[in-house]
Amino acid sequence: MNWDWEKLRENQQKYEKNKGGSGGGPGMPRPPQMDEIFNKFKGFKFPGIFIGVIVLLILYLASSTFYTVDRSEVGVVQRFGKYNRLAQPGLNFKLPSGIEKVTKVNVRTPETEEFGVQAAESAGAYGNASESSLMLTGDLNVGVVPWIVQYRRADPRAYLFNVKDVISLLRNMSEATMRTVVGDRSINEVITERAQIAQAAREMLQSELDNAKAGIAIVNIEMKRTNVPEPVQASFNQVNQAIQEKEQTIYKAREEYNKAVPLARGEAKRVIKDAEGYAIDRVNRAQGDATRFLAVYDAYSQAKDVTRKRMYLETMLNVLPQIGAKYIIDSDQKNVLPLLNMGEGASTLSDRFLQKGE
């Protein structure tokens, strides 16, 4: 609003002439009166665009100061670019834009990073596997190892401010960790022990991310089907077949071993027991003979003549039945030829001599 100072000056001069110059001092112009100022404002009208700008400004301030955070998210509030506080789920208030800024971070929903999975699935036989899934095993074989990493943002502040590119860090550390774990195992272990490899890789990767303070929590690592590159697939199958045949031969040898060794051990134990029994029998027999001999000796020492005669008779009783014809000759007989009658009467004659001897 512009004042018409020329008109006001003319009115002042006319007023001084009429009132005798009483306008606040000689030669001083009279200031505008309040009723004149109100009359001026009564005639002034605000344009419509000015009102629209004011309404838009009010709406902008309201929209930039109130915001909502989803229940799976956390709001990270920055004041002049510096971290200030965390906003929990629900309706929240902040200072207008330019002063405070809020960044919403999902901290509950797991996200996924894939390594060589799409290339392996599209190649079918792993002919075009990506470089991230090609790994050298501990026995100097090359394997195609695709896997999936599931993670969530556990610490929003660390996730936003500690690392410039968190996803790139996650991918690089995941690949380095998996290569380390696979490099400590043979190709057969990599193919057959996927659960153990996934668990070891998860623990190692979480430790590395904690050291980097990336604000990421590893939920799970899933190992996909592991194989070898297509150019060496046939040779690898032949090696596996040879290994299986080797193991089968070993199992058969162990089976024969398990049959033969216990049988031999049982036979050895039986022979040992027989020998022990024979030794006990011989010892017992020897002890019995010694005891009997001592008993005979005791009897002989008490009555030598009687014992000598008894022993002679017992010996003759055992010896005579075992010989054929028996001839008992008188000590005075000089010629035994007439007595040797080789015929039927020999036994009778011998019997006669026996009777005579008796």
Coordinates of C-alpha atoms in Angstrom, one line a residue:
M1 CA 0.0 0.0 0.0
N2 CA 1.5 3.4 -1.1
W3 CA 0.6 6.6 0.7
D4 CA -0.2 9.7 -1.4
W5 CA 2.2 12.1 0.4
E6 CA 1.6 15.0 -1.9
K7 CA -2.1 15.0 -1.1
L8 CA -1.4 14.6 2.6
R9 CA 1.0 17.6 2.5
E10 CA -1.6 19.8 0.8
N11 CA -4.2 18.8 3.3
Q12 CA -1.8 19.6 6.1
Q13 CA -1.1 23.1 4.7
K14 CA -4.8 23.8 4.4
Y15 CA -5.4 22.6 7.9
E16 CA -2.6 24.9 9.3
K17 CA -4.0 27.9 7.5
N18 CA -7.5 27.2 8.9
K19 CA -6.3 26.4 12.4
G20 CA -3.6 29.0 12.7
G21 CA -0.6 26.7 12.2
S22 CA -1.0 24.5 15.2
G23 CA 0.3 21.3 13.7
G24 CA 3.0 20.3 16.2
G25 CA 5.4 23.2 15.8
P26 CA 6.0 26.1 13.4
G27 CA 7.0 25.0 10.0
M28 CA 6.5 21.2 10.8
P29 CA 4.0 19.2 8.7
R30 CA 1.2 17.5 10.6
P31 CA 1.5 13.6 10.7
P32 CA -1.4 11.5 9.4
Q33 CA -4.1 10.9 11.9
M34 CA -5.4 7.4 13.0
D35 CA -8.8 7.8 11.4
E36 CA -7.2 8.6 8.1
I37 CA -5.0 5.4 8.3
F38 CA -8.0 3.2 9.2
N39 CA -9.9 4.7 6.3
K40 CA -7.0 3.8 4.0
F41 CA -7.0 0.1 5.2
K42 CA -10.7 -0.2 4.8
G43 CA -10.4 0.5 1.2
F44 CA -7.5 -2.0 0.7
K45 CA -8.3 -5.6 -0.6
F46 CA -5.9 -8.6 -0.5
P47 CA -5.5 -10.4 -3.8
G48 CA -6.7 -14.1 -4.1
I49 CA -3.2 -15.5 -5.0
F50 CA -1.7 -14.2 -1.8
I51 CA -4.3 -16.1 0.2
G52 CA -3.6 -19.3 -1.8
V53 CA 0.1 -19.0 -1.1
I54 CA -0.6 -18.7 2.6
V55 CA -2.8 -21.7 2.6
L56 CA -0.3 -23.8 0.7
L57 CA 2.5 -22.7 3.1
I58 CA 0.3 -23.8 6.0
L59 CA -0.4 -27.2 4.4
Y60 CA 3.3 -27.7 3.6
L61 CA 4.4 -27.0 7.1
A62 CA 1.7 -29.4 8.5
S63 CA 2.7 -32.2 6.1
S64 CA 6.4 -31.8 6.8
T65 CA 6.0 -31.8 10.6
F66 CA 3.6 -34.7 11.0
Y67 CA 4.4 -38.2 9.7
T68 CA 3.6 -41.8 10.3
V69 CA 5.9 -44.8 10.7
D70 CA 4.7 -48.3 9.8
R71 CA 4.9 -51.0 12.4
S72 CA 7.6 -52.9 10.6
E73 CA 9.7 -49.7 10.3
V74 CA 11.7 -47.3 12.4
G75 CA 12.2 -43.6 11.6
V76 CA 15.7 -42.2 11.8
V77 CA 15.4 -38.4 12.4
Q78 CA 18.3 -36.1 11.4
R79 CA 18.5 -32.4 12.5
F80 CA 20.5 -30.4 10.1
G81 CA 22.0 -33.6 8.7
K82 CA 23.1 -35.0 12.1
Y83 CA 21.5 -38.0 13.8
N84 CA 19.1 -36.9 16.4
R85 CA 16.7 -39.7 17.5
L86 CA 14.7 -42.8 16.5
A87 CA 11.0 -42.5 15.8
Q88 CA 8.9 -45.5 16.8
P89 CA 5.9 -46.8 14.8
G90 CA 2.8 -44.6 14.8
L91 CA 2.1 -40.9 14.3
N92 CA 5.2 -38.7 15.0
F93 CA 6.1 -35.0 15.0
K94 CA 9.2 -33.3 13.8
L95 CA 10.4 -29.8 12.9
P96 CA 9.7 -28.6 9.3
S97 CA 11.7 -29.8 6.4
G98 CA 15.1 -28.1 6.1
I99 CA 15.5 -28.4 9.8
E100 CA 14.7 -32.1 10.5
K101 CA 14.6 -35.0 8.1
V102 CA 13.2 -38.5 8.7
T103 CA 14.3 -41.7 6.9
K104 CA 12.2 -44.8 7.4
V105 CA 14.1 -48.1 7.7
N106 CA 12.4 -51.5 7.6
V107 CA 13.8 -53.5 10.5
R108 CA 11.5 -56.6 10.5
T109 CA 11.0 -57.9 7.0
P110 CA 13.9 -60.1 5.9
E111 CA 15.5 -59.3 2.5
T112 CA 17.4 -61.5 0.2
E113 CA 20.7 -61.4 -1.7
E114 CA 21.3 -64.2 -4.3
F115 CA 24.7 -65.4 -5.4
G116 CA 24.9 -67.4 -8.7
V117 CA 21.3 -68.8 -8.3
Q118 CA 19.8 -67.2 -11.4
A119 CA 22.7 -68.1 -13.5
A120 CA 22.7 -71.7 -12.3
E121 CA 18.9 -72.1 -12.8
S122 CA 19.0 -70.6 -16.3
A123 CA 22.0 -72.7 -17.3
G124 CA 20.4 -75.9 -16.0
A125 CA 23.6 -77.9 -15.9
Y126 CA 25.6 -75.0 -14.5
G127 CA 27.2 -74.3 -17.9
N128 CA 27.0 -70.6 -17.5
A129 CA 27.5 -70.2 -13.8
S130 CA 28.5 -66.8 -12.5
E131 CA 31.9 -66.1 -11.2
S132 CA 30.6 -65.6 -7.7
S133 CA 29.5 -69.3 -7.6
L134 CA 32.7 -70.8 -9.0
M135 CA 34.9 -71.8 -6.1
L136 CA 38.0 -73.8 -5.5
T137 CA 37.6 -76.5 -2.9
G138 CA 40.2 -77.8 -0.4
D139 CA 41.1 -80.8 -2.7
L140 CA 41.8 -78.4 -5.6
N141 CA 38.6 -79.1 -7.4
V142 CA 36.3 -76.4 -8.9
G143 CA 32.7 -76.4 -7.7
V144 CA 29.6 -74.4 -8.6
V145 CA 28.2 -73.3 -5.2
P146 CA 25.1 -71.0 -5.5
W147 CA 23.6 -69.7 -2.2
I148 CA 21.1 -67.2 -0.8
V149 CA 21.6 -64.8 2.1
Q150 CA 18.6 -63.6 4.1
Y151 CA 19.2 -60.6 6.3
R152 CA 17.4 -57.7 8.0
R153 CA 18.4 -54.3 9.2
A154 CA 18.9 -54.8 12.9
D155 CA 20.4 -51.4 13.8
P156 CA 18.9 -48.5 11.6
R157 CA 21.4 -45.9 12.8
A158 CA 24.4 -48.1 12.0
Y159 CA 22.9 -49.2 8.7
L160 CA 22.5 -45.6 7.5
F161 CA 25.6 -43.9 8.8
N162 CA 28.4 -46.4 9.5
V163 CA 28.9 -47.8 6.0
K164 CA 28.5 -45.9 2.7
D165 CA 27.2 -48.9 0.6
V166 CA 25.9 -51.6 3.0
I167 CA 24.6 -53.9 0.2
S168 CA 27.9 -53.9 -1.6
L169 CA 29.7 -54.7 1.7
L170 CA 27.3 -57.5 2.4
R171 CA 27.8 -59.1 -1.0
N172 CA 31.6 -58.8 -0.9
M173 CA 31.7 -60.3 2.6
S174 CA 29.3 -63.0 1.8
E175 CA 31.4 -64.1 -1.2
A176 CA 34.6 -64.0 0.8
T177 CA 33.1 -65.9 3.7
M178 CA 31.7 -68.6 1.4
R179 CA 35.0 -69.0 -0.4
T180 CA 36.8 -69.4 2.9
V181 CA 34.4 -72.1 4.2
V182 CA 34.3 -74.0 0.9
G183 CA 38.1 -73.8 0.6
D184 CA 38.5 -75.8 3.8
R185 CA 36.5 -78.8 2.5
S186 CA 36.7 -81.3 -0.3
I187 CA 34.3 -81.3 -3.3
N188 CA 32.4 -84.3 -1.9
E189 CA 31.9 -82.5 1.4
V190 CA 30.7 -79.4 -0.4
I191 CA 28.2 -81.5 -2.3
T192 CA 26.9 -83.6 0.6
E193 CA 27.3 -81.3 3.7
R194 CA 25.4 -78.2 2.6
A195 CA 23.7 -77.7 5.9
Q196 CA 27.0 -77.6 7.9
I197 CA 28.6 -75.3 5.3
A198 CA 25.6 -72.9 5.5
Q199 CA 25.8 -72.8 9.3
A200 CA 29.5 -72.2 9.4
A201 CA 29.2 -69.4 6.7
R202 CA 26.4 -67.8 8.6
E203 CA 28.4 -67.6 11.9
M204 CA 31.5 -66.3 10.1
L205 CA 29.6 -63.7 8.0
Q206 CA 27.7 -62.4 11.1
S207 CA 31.0 -62.0 12.9
E208 CA 32.5 -60.0 10.1
L209 CA 29.5 -57.7 9.8
D210 CA 29.5 -57.1 13.5
N211 CA 33.1 -56.1 13.3
A212 CA 32.3 -53.7 10.5
K213 CA 29.3 -52.3 12.5
A214 CA 27.1 -52.5 9.4
G215 CA 23.8 -52.9 11.4
I216 CA 22.8 -56.1 9.6
A217 CA 21.7 -59.3 11.2
I218 CA 21.9 -62.5 9.1
V219 CA 18.7 -64.5 9.3
N220 CA 19.7 -67.5 7.3
I221 CA 22.0 -68.8 4.5
E222 CA 20.5 -71.3 2.1
M223 CA 22.7 -73.5 0.0
K224 CA 21.4 -74.5 -3.4
R225 CA 22.3 -77.6 -5.3
T226 CA 26.1 -77.8 -5.6
N227 CA 27.7 -79.4 -8.6
V228 CA 30.8 -79.1 -10.8
P229 CA 31.1 -77.2 -14.1
E230 CA 29.6 -78.8 -17.1
P231 CA 33.0 -79.4 -19.0
V232 CA 34.2 -81.6 -16.2
Q233 CA 30.9 -83.3 -15.3
A234 CA 31.7 -86.5 -17.1
S235 CA 35.1 -86.9 -15.6
F236 CA 33.7 -86.0 -12.2
N237 CA 31.1 -88.8 -12.5
Q238 CA 33.8 -91.3 -13.4
V239 CA 35.8 -90.3 -10.4
N240 CA 32.7 -90.7 -8.2
Q241 CA 32.0 -94.1 -9.7
A242 CA 35.6 -95.2 -9.0
I243 CA 35.3 -93.9 -5.5
Q244 CA 32.1 -95.8 -5.0
E245 CA 33.6 -99.0 -6.4
K246 CA 36.6 -98.5 -4.1
E247 CA 34.3 -98.0 -1.1
Q248 CA 32.3 -101.1 -2.1
T249 CA 35.5 -103.2 -2.3
I250 CA 36.6 -101.9 1.1
Y251 CA 33.2 -102.8 2.6
K252 CA 33.4 -106.3 1.2
A253 CA 36.9 -106.7 2.5
R254 CA 35.7 -105.5 5.9
E255 CA 32.8 -107.9 5.8
E256 CA 35.2 -110.8 5.1
Y257 CA 37.5 -109.6 7.8
N258 CA 34.7 -109.4 10.3
K259 CA 33.8 -113.0 9.4
A260 CA 37.3 -114.5 9.3
V261 CA 38.9 -112.7 12.3
P262 CA 36.2 -113.7 14.9
L263 CA 36.3 -117.3 13.6
A264 CA 40.1 -117.4 13.9
R265 CA 39.9 -115.8 17.3
G266 CA 37.3 -118.4 18.4
E267 CA 39.4 -121.3 17.1
A268 CA 42.5 -119.9 18.8
K269 CA 40.6 -119.6 22.1
R270 CA 39.4 -123.2 21.7
V271 CA 42.9 -124.5 21.1
I272 CA 44.1 -122.5 24.1
K273 CA 41.4 -124.0 26.3
D274 CA 42.2 -127.5 25.0
A275 CA 45.9 -127.0 25.8
E276 CA 45.0 -125.6 29.2
G277 CA 42.8 -128.6 29.9
Y278 CA 45.5 -131.0 28.7
A279 CA 48.0 -129.3 30.9
I280 CA 45.7 -129.6 33.9
D281 CA 45.1 -133.3 33.1
R282 CA 48.8 -134.1 32.8
V283 CA 49.6 -132.2 36.0
N284 CA 46.8 -134.1 37.8
R285 CA 48.0 -137.4 36.4
A286 CA 51.6 -136.7 37.4
Q287 CA 50.5 -135.7 40.8
G288 CA 48.4 -138.8 41.2
D289 CA 51.3 -141.0 40.0
A290 CA 53.6 -139.3 42.4
T291 CA 51.1 -139.8 45.2
R292 CA 50.7 -143.5 44.3
F293 CA 54.4 -144.0 44.1
L294 CA 54.9 -142.3 47.5
A295 CA 52.2 -144.6 48.9
V296 CA 53.9 -147.7 47.5
Y297 CA 57.2 -146.5 48.8
D298 CA 55.8 -146.0 52.2
A299 CA 54.4 -149.5 52.2
Y300 CA 57.6 -150.9 50.9
S301 CA 59.6 -149.2 53.6
Q302 CA 57.4 -150.8 56.2
A303 CA 57.4 -154.4 54.8
K304 CA 60.0 -154.7 52.1
D305 CA 59.7 -158.5 51.4
V306 CA 55.9 -158.5 51.3
T307 CA 55.8 -155.5 49.1
R308 CA 58.4 -156.8 46.8
K309 CA 56.5 -160.1 46.3
R310 CA 53.2 -158.3 45.8
M311 CA 54.8 -156.0 43.2
Y312 CA 56.3 -159.0 41.4
L313 CA 53.0 -160.8 41.3
E314 CA 51.1 -157.7 40.2
T315 CA 53.6 -157.2 37.4
M316 CA 53.4 -160.9 36.3
L317 CA 49.7 -160.7 36.4
N318 CA 49.8 -157.8 33.8
V319 CA 52.6 -159.3 31.7
L320 CA 51.7 -163.1 31.3
P321 CA 48.2 -162.7 29.7
Q322 CA 49.9 -160.7 26.9
I323 CA 52.3 -163.4 25.7
G324 CA 51.5 -166.6 23.8
A325 CA 52.9 -170.0 24.8
K326 CA 54.5 -170.1 28.1
Y327 CA 57.2 -172.6 29.1
I328 CA 58.3 -173.0 32.7
I329 CA 61.6 -175.0 32.8
D330 CA 63.2 -176.6 35.8
S331 CA 66.5 -175.1 36.7
D332 CA 68.0 -178.6 36.5
Q333 CA 66.9 -179.2 32.9
K334 CA 69.8 -179.2 30.5
N335 CA 68.2 -179.5 27.1
V336 CA 64.9 -177.8 26.2
L337 CA 64.7 -179.2 22.7
P338 CA 62.5 -182.2 23.6
L339 CA 60.1 -179.9 25.3
L340 CA 59.5 -177.7 22.2
N341 CA 56.6 -179.7 20.7
M342 CA 55.2 -177.5 18.0
G343 CA 51.7 -178.9 17.8
E344 CA 48.4 -179.2 19.5
G345 CA 50.0 -180.6 22.6
A346 CA 52.2 -177.6 23.2
S347 CA 49.6 -175.7 25.1
T348 CA 48.7 -178.8 27.1
L349 CA 52.3 -179.4 27.9
S350 CA 52.9 -175.8 28.9
D351 CA 49.8 -176.0 31.0
R352 CA 51.1 -179.2 32.6
F353 CA 54.4 -177.5 33.5
L354 CA 52.6 -174.6 34.9
Q355 CA 50.5 -176.8 37.1
K356 CA 53.7 -178.6 38.1
G357 CA 55.4 -175.4 38.9
E358 CA 52.5 -174.3 41.0

